[in-house]
Short mmCIF file of C-alpha atoms in Angstrom, two decimals:
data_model
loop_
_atom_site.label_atom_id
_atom_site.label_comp_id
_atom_site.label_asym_id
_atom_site.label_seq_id
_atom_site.Cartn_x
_atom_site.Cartn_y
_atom_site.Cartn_z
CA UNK A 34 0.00 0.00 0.00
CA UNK A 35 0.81 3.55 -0.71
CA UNK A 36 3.13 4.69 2.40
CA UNK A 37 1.59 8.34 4.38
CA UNK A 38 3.56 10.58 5.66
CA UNK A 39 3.19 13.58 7.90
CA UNK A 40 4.22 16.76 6.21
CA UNK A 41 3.58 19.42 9.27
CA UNK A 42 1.76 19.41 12.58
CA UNK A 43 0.04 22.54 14.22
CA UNK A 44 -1.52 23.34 17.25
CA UNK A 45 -2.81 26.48 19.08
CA UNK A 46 -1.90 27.31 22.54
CA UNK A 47 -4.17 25.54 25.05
CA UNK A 48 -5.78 28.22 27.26
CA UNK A 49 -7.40 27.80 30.83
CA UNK A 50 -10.91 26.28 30.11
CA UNK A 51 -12.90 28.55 32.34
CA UNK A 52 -14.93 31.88 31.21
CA UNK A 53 -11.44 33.47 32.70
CA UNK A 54 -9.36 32.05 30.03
CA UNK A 55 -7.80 33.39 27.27
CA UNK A 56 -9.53 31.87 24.91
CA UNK A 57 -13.17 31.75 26.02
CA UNK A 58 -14.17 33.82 23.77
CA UNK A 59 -13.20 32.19 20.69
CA UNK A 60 -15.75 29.96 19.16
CA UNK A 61 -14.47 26.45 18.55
CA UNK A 62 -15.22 27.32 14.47
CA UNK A 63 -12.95 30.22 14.98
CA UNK A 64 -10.56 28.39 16.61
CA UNK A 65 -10.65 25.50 14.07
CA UNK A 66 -10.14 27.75 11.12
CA UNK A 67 -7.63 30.32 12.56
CA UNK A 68 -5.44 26.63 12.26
CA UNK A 69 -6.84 25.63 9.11
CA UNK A 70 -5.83 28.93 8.00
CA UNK A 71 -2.00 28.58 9.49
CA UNK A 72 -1.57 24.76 7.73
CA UNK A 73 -2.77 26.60 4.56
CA UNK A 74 -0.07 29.51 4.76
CA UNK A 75 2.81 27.65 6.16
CA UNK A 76 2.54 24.72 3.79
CA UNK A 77 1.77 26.78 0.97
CA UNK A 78 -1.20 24.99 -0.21
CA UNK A 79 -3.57 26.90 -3.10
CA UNK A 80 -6.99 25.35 -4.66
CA UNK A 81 -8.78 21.78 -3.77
CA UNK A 82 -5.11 20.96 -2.35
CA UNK A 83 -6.27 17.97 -0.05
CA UNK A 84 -9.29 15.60 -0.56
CA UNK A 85 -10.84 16.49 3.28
CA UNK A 86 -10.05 17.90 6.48
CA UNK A 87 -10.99 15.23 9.02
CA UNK A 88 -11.72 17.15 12.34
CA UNK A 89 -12.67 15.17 15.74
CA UNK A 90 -14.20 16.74 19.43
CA UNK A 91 -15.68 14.88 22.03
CA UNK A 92 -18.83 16.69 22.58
CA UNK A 93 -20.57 17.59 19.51
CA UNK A 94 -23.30 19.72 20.54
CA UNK A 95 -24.10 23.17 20.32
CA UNK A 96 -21.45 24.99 18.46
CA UNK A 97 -20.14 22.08 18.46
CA UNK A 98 -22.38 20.30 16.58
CA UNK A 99 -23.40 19.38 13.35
CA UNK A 100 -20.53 19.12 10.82
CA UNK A 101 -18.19 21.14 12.31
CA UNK A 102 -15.44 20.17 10.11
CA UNK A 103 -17.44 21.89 7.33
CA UNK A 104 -18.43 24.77 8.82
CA UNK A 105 -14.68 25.39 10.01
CA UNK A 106 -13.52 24.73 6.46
CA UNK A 107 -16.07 27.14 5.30
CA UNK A 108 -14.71 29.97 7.62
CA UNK A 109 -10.92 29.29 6.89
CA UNK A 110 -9.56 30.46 3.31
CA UNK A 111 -9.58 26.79 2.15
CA UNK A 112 -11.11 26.24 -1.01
CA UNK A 113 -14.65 25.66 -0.62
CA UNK A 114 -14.27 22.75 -2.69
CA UNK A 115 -12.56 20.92 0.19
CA UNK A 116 -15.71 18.93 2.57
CA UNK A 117 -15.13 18.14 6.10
CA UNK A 118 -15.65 15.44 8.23
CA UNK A 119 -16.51 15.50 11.75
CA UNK A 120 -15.94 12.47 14.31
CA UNK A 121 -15.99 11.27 17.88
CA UNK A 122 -14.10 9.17 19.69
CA UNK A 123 -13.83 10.83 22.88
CA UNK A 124 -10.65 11.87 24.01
CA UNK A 125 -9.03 9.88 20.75
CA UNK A 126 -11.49 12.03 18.70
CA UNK A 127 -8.15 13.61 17.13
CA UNK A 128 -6.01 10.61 17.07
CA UNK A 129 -8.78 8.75 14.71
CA UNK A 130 -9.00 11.73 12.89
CA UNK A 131 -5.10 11.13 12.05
CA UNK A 132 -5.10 7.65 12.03
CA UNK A 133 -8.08 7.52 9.51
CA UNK A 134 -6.42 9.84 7.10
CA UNK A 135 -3.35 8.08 7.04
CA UNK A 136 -5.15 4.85 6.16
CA UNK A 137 -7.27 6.65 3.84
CA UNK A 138 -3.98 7.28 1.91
CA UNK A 139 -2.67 4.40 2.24
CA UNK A 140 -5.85 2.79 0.44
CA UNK A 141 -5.52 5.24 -2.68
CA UNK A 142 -8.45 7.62 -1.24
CA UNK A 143 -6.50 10.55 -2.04
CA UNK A 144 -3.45 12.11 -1.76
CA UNK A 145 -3.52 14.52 1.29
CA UNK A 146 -5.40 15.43 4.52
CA UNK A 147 -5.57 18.01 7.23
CA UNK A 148 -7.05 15.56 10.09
CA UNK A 149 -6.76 17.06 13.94
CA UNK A 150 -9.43 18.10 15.92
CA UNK A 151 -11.06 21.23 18.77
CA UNK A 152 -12.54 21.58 22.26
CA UNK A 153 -13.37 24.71 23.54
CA UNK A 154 -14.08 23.80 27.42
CA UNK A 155 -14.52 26.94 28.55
CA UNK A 156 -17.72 26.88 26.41
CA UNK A 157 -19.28 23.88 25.80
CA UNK A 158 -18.75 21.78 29.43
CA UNK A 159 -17.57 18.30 29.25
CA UNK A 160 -21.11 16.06 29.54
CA UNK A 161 -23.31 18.83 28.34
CA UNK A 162 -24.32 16.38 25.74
CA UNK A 163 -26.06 13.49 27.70
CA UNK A 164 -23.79 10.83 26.48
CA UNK A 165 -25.98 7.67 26.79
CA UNK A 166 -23.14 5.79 28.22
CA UNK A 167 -23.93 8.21 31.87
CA UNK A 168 -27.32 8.74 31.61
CA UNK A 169 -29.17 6.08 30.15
CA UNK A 170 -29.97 3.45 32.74
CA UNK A 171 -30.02 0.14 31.39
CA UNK A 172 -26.52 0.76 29.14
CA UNK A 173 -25.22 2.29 32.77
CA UNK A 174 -26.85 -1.17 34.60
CA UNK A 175 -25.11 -3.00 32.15
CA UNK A 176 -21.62 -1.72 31.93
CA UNK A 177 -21.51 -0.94 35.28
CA UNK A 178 -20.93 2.57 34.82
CA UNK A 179 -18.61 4.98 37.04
CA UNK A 180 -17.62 8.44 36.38
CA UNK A 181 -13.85 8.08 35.03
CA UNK A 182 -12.23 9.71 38.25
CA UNK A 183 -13.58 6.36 39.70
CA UNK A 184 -12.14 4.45 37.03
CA UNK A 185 -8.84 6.33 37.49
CA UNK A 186 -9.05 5.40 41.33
CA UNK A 187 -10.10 1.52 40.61
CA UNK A 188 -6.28 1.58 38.26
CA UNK A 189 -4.67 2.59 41.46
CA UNK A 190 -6.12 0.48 43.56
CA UNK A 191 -5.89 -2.81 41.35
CA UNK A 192 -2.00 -1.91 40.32
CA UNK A 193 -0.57 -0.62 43.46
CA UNK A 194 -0.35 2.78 43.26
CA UNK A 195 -0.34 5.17 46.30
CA UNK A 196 -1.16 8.42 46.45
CA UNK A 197 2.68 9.43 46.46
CA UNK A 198 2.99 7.80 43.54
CA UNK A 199 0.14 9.55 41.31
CA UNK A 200 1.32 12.95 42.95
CA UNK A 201 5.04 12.02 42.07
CA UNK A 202 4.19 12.14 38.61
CA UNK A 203 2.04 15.27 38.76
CA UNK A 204 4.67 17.06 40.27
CA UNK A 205 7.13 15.50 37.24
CA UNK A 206 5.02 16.55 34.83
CA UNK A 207 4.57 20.18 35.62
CA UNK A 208 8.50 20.06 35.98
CA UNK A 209 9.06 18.79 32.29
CA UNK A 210 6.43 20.57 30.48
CA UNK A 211 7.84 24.16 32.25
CA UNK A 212 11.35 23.05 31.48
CA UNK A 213 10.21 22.10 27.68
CA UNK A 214 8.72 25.62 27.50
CA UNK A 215 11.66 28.00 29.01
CA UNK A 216 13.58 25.53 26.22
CA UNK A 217 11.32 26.49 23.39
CA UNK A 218 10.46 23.02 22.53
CA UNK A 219 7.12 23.45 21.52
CA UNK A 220 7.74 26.69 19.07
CA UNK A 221 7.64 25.23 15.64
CA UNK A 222 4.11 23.67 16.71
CA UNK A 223 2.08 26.75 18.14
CA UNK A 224 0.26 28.93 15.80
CA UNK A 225 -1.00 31.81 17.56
CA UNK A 226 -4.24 33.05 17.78
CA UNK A 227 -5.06 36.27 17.03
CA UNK A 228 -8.18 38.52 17.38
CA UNK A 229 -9.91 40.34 14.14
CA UNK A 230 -7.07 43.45 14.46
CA UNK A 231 -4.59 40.70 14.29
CA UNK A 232 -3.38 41.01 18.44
CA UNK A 233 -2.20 38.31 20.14
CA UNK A 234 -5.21 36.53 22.18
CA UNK A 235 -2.53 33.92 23.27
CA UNK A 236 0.41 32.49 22.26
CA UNK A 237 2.18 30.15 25.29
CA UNK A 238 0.59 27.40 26.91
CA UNK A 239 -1.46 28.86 29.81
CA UNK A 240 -2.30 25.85 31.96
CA UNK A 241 1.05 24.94 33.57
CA UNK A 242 1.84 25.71 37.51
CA UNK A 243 4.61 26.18 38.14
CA UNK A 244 6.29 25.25 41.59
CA UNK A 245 4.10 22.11 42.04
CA UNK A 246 5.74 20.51 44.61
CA UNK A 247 4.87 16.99 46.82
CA UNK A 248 3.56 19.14 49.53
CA UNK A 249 1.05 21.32 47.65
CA UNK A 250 -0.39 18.45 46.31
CA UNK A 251 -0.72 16.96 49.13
CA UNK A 252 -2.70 19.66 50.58
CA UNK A 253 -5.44 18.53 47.59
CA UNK A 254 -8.45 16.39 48.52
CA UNK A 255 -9.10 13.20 46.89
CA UNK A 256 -12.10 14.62 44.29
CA UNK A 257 -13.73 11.57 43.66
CA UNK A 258 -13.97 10.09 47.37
CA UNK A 259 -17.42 11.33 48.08
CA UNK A 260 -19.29 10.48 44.59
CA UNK A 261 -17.32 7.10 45.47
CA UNK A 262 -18.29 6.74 49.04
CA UNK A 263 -21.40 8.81 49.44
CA UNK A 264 -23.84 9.05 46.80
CA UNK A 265 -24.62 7.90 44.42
CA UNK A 266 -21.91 5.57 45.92
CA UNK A 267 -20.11 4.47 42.58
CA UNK A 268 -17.47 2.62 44.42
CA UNK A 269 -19.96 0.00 45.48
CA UNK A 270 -21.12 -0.52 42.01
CA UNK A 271 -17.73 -0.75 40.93
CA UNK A 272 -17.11 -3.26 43.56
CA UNK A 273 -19.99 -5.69 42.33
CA UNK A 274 -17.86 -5.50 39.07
CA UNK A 275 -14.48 -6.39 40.92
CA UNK A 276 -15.83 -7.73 44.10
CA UNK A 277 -11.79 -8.99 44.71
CA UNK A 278 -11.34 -5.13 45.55
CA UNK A 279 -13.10 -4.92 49.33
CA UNK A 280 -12.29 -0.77 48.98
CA UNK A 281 -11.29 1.71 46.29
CA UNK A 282 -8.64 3.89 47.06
CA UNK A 283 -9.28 7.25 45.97
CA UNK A 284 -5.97 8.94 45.40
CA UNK A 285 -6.67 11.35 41.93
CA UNK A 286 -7.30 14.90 42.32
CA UNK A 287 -6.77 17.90 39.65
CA UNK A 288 -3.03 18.19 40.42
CA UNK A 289 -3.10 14.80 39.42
CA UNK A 290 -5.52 14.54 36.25
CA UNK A 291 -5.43 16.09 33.37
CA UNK A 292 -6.61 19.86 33.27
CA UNK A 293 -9.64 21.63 31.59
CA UNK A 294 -8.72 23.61 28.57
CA UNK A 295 -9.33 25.03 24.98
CA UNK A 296 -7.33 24.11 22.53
CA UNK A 297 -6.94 22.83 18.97
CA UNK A 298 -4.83 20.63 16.46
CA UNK A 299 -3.64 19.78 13.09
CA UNK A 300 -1.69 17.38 11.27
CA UNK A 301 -1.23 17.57 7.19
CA UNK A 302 -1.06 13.92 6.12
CA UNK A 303 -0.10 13.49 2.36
CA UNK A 304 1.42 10.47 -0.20
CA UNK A 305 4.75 11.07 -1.49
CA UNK A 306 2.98 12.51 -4.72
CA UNK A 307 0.85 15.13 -2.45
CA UNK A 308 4.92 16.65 -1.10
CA UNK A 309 5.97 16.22 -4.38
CA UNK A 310 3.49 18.38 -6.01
CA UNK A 311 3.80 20.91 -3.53
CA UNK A 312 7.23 21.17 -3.19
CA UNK A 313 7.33 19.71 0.46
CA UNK A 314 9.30 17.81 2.17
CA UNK A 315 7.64 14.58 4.71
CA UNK A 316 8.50 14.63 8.20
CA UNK A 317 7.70 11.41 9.30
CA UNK A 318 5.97 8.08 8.16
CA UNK A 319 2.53 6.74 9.86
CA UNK A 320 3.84 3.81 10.33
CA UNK A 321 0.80 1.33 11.92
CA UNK A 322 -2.40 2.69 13.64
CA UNK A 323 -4.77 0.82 16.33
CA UNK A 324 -7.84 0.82 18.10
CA UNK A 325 -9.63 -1.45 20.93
CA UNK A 326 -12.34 -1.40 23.07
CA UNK A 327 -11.62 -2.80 26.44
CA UNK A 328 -13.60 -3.31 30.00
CA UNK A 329 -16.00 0.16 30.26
CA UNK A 330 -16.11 0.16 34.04
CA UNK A 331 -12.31 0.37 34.68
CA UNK A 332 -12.36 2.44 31.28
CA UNK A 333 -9.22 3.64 31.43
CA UNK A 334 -6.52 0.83 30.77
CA UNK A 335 -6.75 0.78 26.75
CA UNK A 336 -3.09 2.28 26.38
CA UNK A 337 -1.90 -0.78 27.35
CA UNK A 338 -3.87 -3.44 24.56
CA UNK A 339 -4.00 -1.10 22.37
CA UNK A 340 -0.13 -1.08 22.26
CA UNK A 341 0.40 -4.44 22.67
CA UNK A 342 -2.13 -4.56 19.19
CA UNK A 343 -0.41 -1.99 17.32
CA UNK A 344 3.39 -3.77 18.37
CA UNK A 345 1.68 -7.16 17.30
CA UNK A 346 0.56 -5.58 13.85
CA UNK A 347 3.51 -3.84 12.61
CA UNK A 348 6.15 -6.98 13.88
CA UNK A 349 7.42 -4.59 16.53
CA UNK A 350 8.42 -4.87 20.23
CA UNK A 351 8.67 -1.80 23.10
CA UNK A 352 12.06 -1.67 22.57
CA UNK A 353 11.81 -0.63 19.37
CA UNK A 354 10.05 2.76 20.11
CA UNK A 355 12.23 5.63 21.11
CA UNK A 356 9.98 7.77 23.23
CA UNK A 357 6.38 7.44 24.26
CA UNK A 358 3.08 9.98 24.45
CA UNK A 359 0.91 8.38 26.62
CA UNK A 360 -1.99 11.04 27.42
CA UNK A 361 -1.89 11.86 31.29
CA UNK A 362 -5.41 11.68 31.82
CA UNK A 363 -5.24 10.61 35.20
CA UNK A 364 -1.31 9.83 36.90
CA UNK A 365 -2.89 6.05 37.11
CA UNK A 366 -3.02 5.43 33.55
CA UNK A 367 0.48 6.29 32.38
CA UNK A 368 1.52 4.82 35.88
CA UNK A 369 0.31 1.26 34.35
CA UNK A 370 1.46 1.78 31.37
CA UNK A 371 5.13 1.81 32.29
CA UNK A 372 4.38 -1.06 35.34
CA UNK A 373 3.52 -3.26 32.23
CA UNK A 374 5.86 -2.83 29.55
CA UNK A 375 8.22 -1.79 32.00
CA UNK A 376 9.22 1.31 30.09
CA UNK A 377 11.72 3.72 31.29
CA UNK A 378 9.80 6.83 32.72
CA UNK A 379 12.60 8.77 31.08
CA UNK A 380 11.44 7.88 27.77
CA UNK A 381 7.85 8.74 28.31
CA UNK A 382 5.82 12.39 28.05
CA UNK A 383 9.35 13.39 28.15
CA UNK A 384 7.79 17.74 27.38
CA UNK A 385 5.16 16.97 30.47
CA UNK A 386 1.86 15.73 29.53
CA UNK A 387 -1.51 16.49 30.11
CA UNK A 388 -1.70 17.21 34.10
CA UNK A 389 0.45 20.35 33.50
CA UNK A 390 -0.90 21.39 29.96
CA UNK A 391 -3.88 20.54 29.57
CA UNK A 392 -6.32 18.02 27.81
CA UNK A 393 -8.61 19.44 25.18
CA UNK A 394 -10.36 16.44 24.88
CA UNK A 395 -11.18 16.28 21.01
CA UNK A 396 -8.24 18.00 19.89
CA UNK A 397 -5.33 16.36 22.38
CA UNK A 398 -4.60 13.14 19.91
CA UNK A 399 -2.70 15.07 17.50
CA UNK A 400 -1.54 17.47 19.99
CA UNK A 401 0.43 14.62 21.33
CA UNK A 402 2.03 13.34 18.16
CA UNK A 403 3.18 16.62 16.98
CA UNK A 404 4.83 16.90 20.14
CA UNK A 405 5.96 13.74 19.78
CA UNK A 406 7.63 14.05 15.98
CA UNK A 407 9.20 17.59 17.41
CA UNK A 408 10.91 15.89 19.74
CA UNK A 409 12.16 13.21 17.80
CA UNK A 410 13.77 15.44 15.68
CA UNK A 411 14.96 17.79 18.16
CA UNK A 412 16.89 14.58 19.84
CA UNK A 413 17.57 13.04 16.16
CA UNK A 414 15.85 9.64 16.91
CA UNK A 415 13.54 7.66 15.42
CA UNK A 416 10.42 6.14 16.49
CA UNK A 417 7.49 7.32 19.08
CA UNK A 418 4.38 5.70 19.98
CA UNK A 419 1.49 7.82 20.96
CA UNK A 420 -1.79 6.18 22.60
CA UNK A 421 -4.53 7.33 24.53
CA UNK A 422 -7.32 5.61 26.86
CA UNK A 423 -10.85 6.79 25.84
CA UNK A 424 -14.13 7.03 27.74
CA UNK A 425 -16.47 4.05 27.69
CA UNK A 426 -13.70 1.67 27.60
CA UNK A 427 -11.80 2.05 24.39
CA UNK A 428 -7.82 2.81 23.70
CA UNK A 429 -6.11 4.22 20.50
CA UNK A 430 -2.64 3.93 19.26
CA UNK A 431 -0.20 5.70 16.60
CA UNK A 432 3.43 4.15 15.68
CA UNK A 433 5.37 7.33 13.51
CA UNK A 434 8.86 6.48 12.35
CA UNK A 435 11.15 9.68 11.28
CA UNK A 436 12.12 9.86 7.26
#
């Protein structure tokens, strides 16, 4: 099959995703196109240059909904010829977007794609669309359904983690991503976003605190110990689920889980004829792309299947990969991701991850592998792996290998 290669990746700086943010009030179509717009003018592309832009977020309602790939095609100075596609899988919304392109290409269904994805936090809340997974009760009866802070406590408590151990890698996350910022690491991936007289709304990464330390996180309350204890009292109907576990330990908090922002992504996915015709030169290879669905109550472990499925696919072991993305949804799940393929923490969210910058849900998949090809190149090696674990049970994977 045709090979697909990543010609540029783009993202805007994540702002806080409260009404106080920088970016609140920037729709998530304005958003979208200001980095349509920036693909367009740094790759030089004129006319029906790519067959569709691809575009995931995680809660499609609103102005959020309907095709917002369209609509944000429509407002950017793409050619109008170009459709759009909007998808949804959760917090691998983006990731699919990417992953789907690529094997788009790869089948001969054109030559080039923008594929990336927007959430705008600050105005349309996580949940505000009544995801039948929470609120419907027989699908809740039947997967035994817990709010994914639970989930995120159940990992700890089945693997062994304490809560120095989730805090540890808080606190080493806000360390990295502020070090990778006074470093400049993530400068040839922000665009910034400007207002309508072309001033700078934001341009840095808002979201990261620094001078985290052990002891201001422990100061934090666990935040899902009473919706686990109290009521609705998830923990017991996690328990029927696992009735091995005779308590859940309930250890995440927000200096410990991924943070609320706004935020938006883009990678420009293209055959060798799609560089060749406009003069550009491929960063990087997708080299194999997974997904899995995996147990919904626990929810959260699908980094580590999913990785063993994408290894298994492309003949590959963990020691072939370089460094690692693994999104830092909650400390827990990049916690067991390392416990079981016994990977180096050195090698892993090696800029900081999500608990210092931010998670914008639909957008964060191809936040992380940009920042993962930057880096590659920035320490001249080879391969990354980026996965994710997605609500309801479900786990993505991306394998990109340097050319």
């Amino acid at each position: 099959m045709t090979d697909a290669y990543i010609y540029d990746a783009a993202r805007t700086p994540r702002g806080k995703g409260r009404k106080d943010g920088s970016l609140h009030e920037v729709t998530s179509v304005a958003l979208s196109a200001r980095l349509l717009n920036a693909v367009k003018e740094r790759n030089g592309l004129e006319g029906h240059a790519v067959e569709d832009v691809i575009w995931g977020n995680a809660t499609q309602v609103m102005e959020q909904g309907g095709c917002l790939a369209r609509s944000a095609v429509l407002l950017s100075d793409l050619d109008e010829r170009i459709p759009g596609l909007s998808i949804n899988r959760f917090c691998a919304s983006a990731t699919e977007a990417v992953n789907l392109a690529a094997n788009q290409i790869k089948g001969g269904a054109g030559n080039g794609y923008i594929a990336g994805g927007v959430e705008m936090m600050s105005r349309v809340a996580m949940g505000s669309d009544g995801a039948a997974i929470a609120v419907d009760p027989q699908l809740a009866m039947k997967t035994y359904f817990v709010p994914q802070g639970i989930s995120a406590d159940i990992i700890a408590t089945e693997y062994g983690f304490s809560r120095e151990d989730v805090d540890a890698l808080g606190v080493e996350s806000q360390r990295r991503a502020i070090e990778a910022i006074k470093d400049n690491r993530f400068a040839k991936s922000i665009v910034p976003v400007l207002d309508q007289n072309g001033l700078v709304i934001l341009d840095h990464d808002e979201f990261p605190r620094p001078g985290t330390t052990m002891e201001t996180l422990g100061a934090l309350k666990p935040s899902f110990k009473d919706m686990g204890e109290v009521m609705p009292g998830f923990d017991k109907i996690a328990m029927l689920k696992y009735p091995h576990l005779d308590h859940i330990n309930h250890v995440h908090h927000a200096g410990n889980s991924s943070g609320i922002v706004d935020g938006a992504s883009a990678i420009l996915i293209g055959n060798k004829e799609f560089g060749e015709a406009h003069g550009l030169k491929p960063r990087a290879r997708i080299r194999a792309t997974a997904k899995i669905g995996t147990d919904p109550t626990i929810m959260l472990t699908g980094p580590v299947p999913v990785t063993e499925k994408i290894l298994k696919d492309s003949g590959m072991s963990i020691s072939d990969i370089d460094l690692f993305e693994v999104n830092e949804a909650f400390a827990a799940v990049v916690l067991r991701f390392m416990q079981f393929f016994n990977v180096d923490a050195s090698k892993v969210n090696v800029n900081g991850g999500a608990i210092a910058l931010g998670h914008p849900l639909g957008a964060t998949g191809a936040i992380i592998i940009g920042t993962l090809l930057d880096e590659l190149e920035r320490r001249d090696l080879s391969t990354g792996l980026a996965t994710l674990c997605v609500a309801s049970g479900m786990g993505a994977a991306t394998i990109i290998e340097r050319v």
